[in-house]
Coordinates of C-alpha atoms in Angstrom, one line a residue:
M1 CA 30.6 -2.1 -1.3
K2 CA 31.8 -1.0 1.5
S3 CA 29.7 1.0 4.1
I4 CA 30.6 4.3 5.5
T5 CA 29.7 6.5 8.6
V6 CA 28.3 10.0 7.5
K7 CA 26.4 12.9 9.3
I8 CA 22.7 12.2 9.1
S9 CA 22.2 15.7 7.8
E10 CA 24.2 14.6 4.6
V11 CA 21.7 12.0 3.8
K12 CA 18.4 13.1 2.1
S13 CA 15.1 11.4 2.1
N14 CA 13.8 10.3 -1.2
P15 CA 10.8 12.5 -2.0
N16 CA 9.5 9.9 -4.6
N17 CA 9.5 6.9 -2.0
P18 CA 6.5 4.8 -2.7
R19 CA 6.7 3.2 0.9
I20 CA 4.9 4.4 4.0
I21 CA 5.0 3.5 7.6
K22 CA 2.2 3.8 10.2
D23 CA 2.5 5.5 13.2
D24 CA 2.6 2.5 15.5
K25 CA 4.9 0.6 13.3
F26 CA 7.2 3.7 13.0
Q27 CA 7.3 4.0 16.7
K28 CA 8.6 0.4 17.0
L29 CA 11.0 1.0 14.5
V30 CA 12.5 4.1 16.3
K31 CA 12.3 1.8 19.5
S32 CA 14.2 -0.9 17.7
I33 CA 16.9 1.4 16.5
K34 CA 17.2 3.0 20.0
E35 CA 17.5 -0.6 21.4
F36 CA 19.7 -2.3 18.8
P37 CA 21.5 0.5 16.9
E38 CA 24.3 -2.1 15.7
M39 CA 21.7 -3.3 13.2
L40 CA 22.1 -0.2 11.3
N41 CA 25.8 -1.1 10.7
I42 CA 25.0 -4.7 9.6
R43 CA 22.2 -3.2 7.2
P44 CA 23.2 0.5 6.1
I45 CA 21.1 2.7 4.4
V46 CA 21.6 2.9 0.4
V47 CA 22.0 6.0 -1.3
N48 CA 22.8 7.2 -4.8
S49 CA 25.6 10.0 -5.9
D50 CA 23.4 12.7 -4.5
M51 CA 23.1 11.1 -1.4
V52 CA 19.3 10.4 -1.9
V53 CA 18.1 7.3 -0.3
L54 CA 17.2 4.4 -2.5
G55 CA 16.9 1.8 0.5
G56 CA 16.1 2.6 4.1
N57 CA 14.0 5.9 4.0
M58 CA 12.0 4.8 7.0
R59 CA 15.1 3.8 8.9
L60 CA 16.5 7.3 8.2
K61 CA 13.5 9.0 9.5
A62 CA 13.3 6.7 12.5
C63 CA 17.2 7.4 13.1
K64 CA 16.5 10.9 13.0
E65 CA 13.5 10.5 15.5
A66 CA 15.9 8.6 17.6
G67 CA 18.3 11.4 18.0
L68 CA 21.1 9.8 15.9
K69 CA 23.9 12.1 14.5
E70 CA 25.4 9.6 12.3
V71 CA 24.3 6.9 10.2
A72 CA 25.9 3.8 8.1
I73 CA 25.3 4.2 4.4
I74 CA 26.3 2.3 1.2
K75 CA 26.8 4.3 -1.9
A76 CA 25.3 2.9 -4.9
E77 CA 27.1 5.3 -7.4
D78 CA 27.1 3.2 -10.7
L79 CA 23.3 2.5 -10.9
T80 CA 21.4 4.0 -13.9
E81 CA 18.0 5.9 -13.0
D82 CA 16.1 2.8 -14.1
Q83 CA 18.3 0.6 -11.7
Q84 CA 17.7 3.1 -9.0
K85 CA 14.0 3.0 -9.7
Q86 CA 14.0 -0.8 -9.6
F87 CA 16.3 -0.9 -6.7
I88 CA 13.9 1.3 -4.7
I89 CA 11.0 -1.3 -5.3
K90 CA 12.8 -4.7 -5.2
D91 CA 14.3 -3.5 -1.9
N92 CA 10.9 -3.3 -0.2
V93 CA 9.1 -6.2 -1.7
G94 CA 8.7 -8.9 0.6
F95 CA 9.2 -12.2 -1.4
G96 CA 9.2 -14.8 1.5
E97 CA 6.4 -16.0 3.7
W98 CA 6.3 -16.3 7.5
D99 CA 6.4 -20.0 8.7
W100 CA 3.8 -19.6 11.4
E101 CA 4.4 -22.8 12.7
D102 CA 8.0 -22.3 13.2
L103 CA 7.3 -19.0 14.7
A104 CA 4.6 -20.2 17.3
N105 CA 6.7 -23.2 18.4
N106 CA 10.1 -21.5 18.5
W107 CA 9.8 -18.0 18.8
D108 CA 8.4 -15.7 21.7
A109 CA 5.3 -13.8 20.4
E110 CA 5.8 -10.8 22.6
Q111 CA 9.2 -10.2 21.4
L112 CA 8.1 -10.9 17.8
T113 CA 5.7 -8.0 18.4
D114 CA 8.1 -5.7 19.9
W115 CA 10.5 -6.4 17.0
G116 CA 7.8 -5.3 14.6
L117 CA 6.1 -8.4 13.5
D118 CA 2.2 -8.3 13.3
I119 CA 0.7 -11.0 15.1
Q120 CA -3.2 -10.5 15.0
N121 CA -5.5 -12.0 17.2
F122 CA -8.5 -13.8 15.9
N123 CA -11.8 -12.0 16.9
T124 CA -14.7 -14.4 16.7
E125 CA -17.2 -11.6 18.0
G126 CA -19.9 -11.5 15.6
F127 CA -19.6 -14.9 14.2
A128 CA -22.0 -17.5 14.6
D129 CA -21.5 -19.4 18.1
K130 CA -21.2 -22.6 16.2
N131 CA -17.6 -23.8 15.3
K132 CA -15.9 -21.0 17.7
E133 CA -13.8 -23.4 19.8
L134 CA -11.3 -26.0 18.4
S135 CA -9.2 -28.1 20.6
L136 CA -5.8 -29.0 19.9
D137 CA -6.4 -32.5 21.5
D138 CA -9.2 -33.2 18.8
V139 CA -7.0 -32.6 15.6
T140 CA -4.9 -34.9 14.1
D141 CA -2.6 -34.9 11.1
S142 CA -5.1 -36.6 8.9
M143 CA -8.2 -34.8 10.2
T144 CA -10.0 -32.5 8.1
I145 CA -11.8 -29.4 9.9
S146 CA -15.2 -28.6 8.1
L147 CA -17.0 -25.5 9.0
K148 CA -20.6 -24.4 8.3
Y149 CA -21.3 -20.7 7.8
T150 CA -23.7 -18.5 5.7
E151 CA -22.3 -17.2 2.8
E152 CA -21.7 -13.7 4.5
E153 CA -20.2 -15.5 7.7
Y154 CA -17.8 -17.2 5.3
H155 CA -16.5 -14.3 3.6
I156 CA -16.0 -12.5 7.1
V157 CA -14.1 -15.8 8.6
K158 CA -12.0 -16.0 5.4
D159 CA -10.8 -12.4 5.4
A160 CA -10.2 -12.5 9.0
L161 CA -8.2 -15.8 8.5
L162 CA -5.8 -14.3 5.5
K163 CA -5.2 -11.4 7.9
L164 CA -3.5 -13.8 10.2
A165 CA -1.6 -15.9 7.5
P166 CA -1.0 -16.4 4.0
T167 CA -3.5 -19.1 3.8
P168 CA -6.7 -20.2 6.0
E169 CA -4.9 -23.4 6.9
Q170 CA -1.8 -21.6 8.1
A171 CA -4.2 -19.3 10.0
I172 CA -6.0 -22.2 11.7
W173 CA -2.7 -23.7 12.5
K174 CA -1.4 -20.5 14.0
L175 CA -4.9 -20.1 16.1
L176 CA -4.5 -23.6 17.4
K177 CA -0.9 -22.8 18.4
N178 CA -1.7 -19.9 20.4
D179 CA -4.3 -21.4 22.7

């Protein structure tokens, strides 16, 4: 399928879009489109034969906010109703995981944040003072880090770590690399 450029007014938002975008992330998307509009030609909005968006509702909204008059689209005209619904979901499912070690070592955190990747800071406020600081110098490949918490503190710490990365181990590694 080849992309074509059309007037933005011809493209219709999907009223049944199951995705939302929060204000801060939406503003990051608008900024991203303004700074790198060529991205839209590389990853066009996907529409059905009625010009209703199947993939790219948030990008369409951000393009309008950015003041664009035209957008690149791909028409997926031969999809059944069921395939269209399937596409809407599968286009938005994130199957992969971030390699936090690679991001920490090879990418600029400020740029990643500017580009829309959430890199949350670990907040130790309210946790017991024990085990608050870990030195990277004290960690070796074969070391096991053991932390002692009350049951309530354990759940608070575990929830905070899982907000940083898919596993507590990846979150700890990320925290150590951000020192």
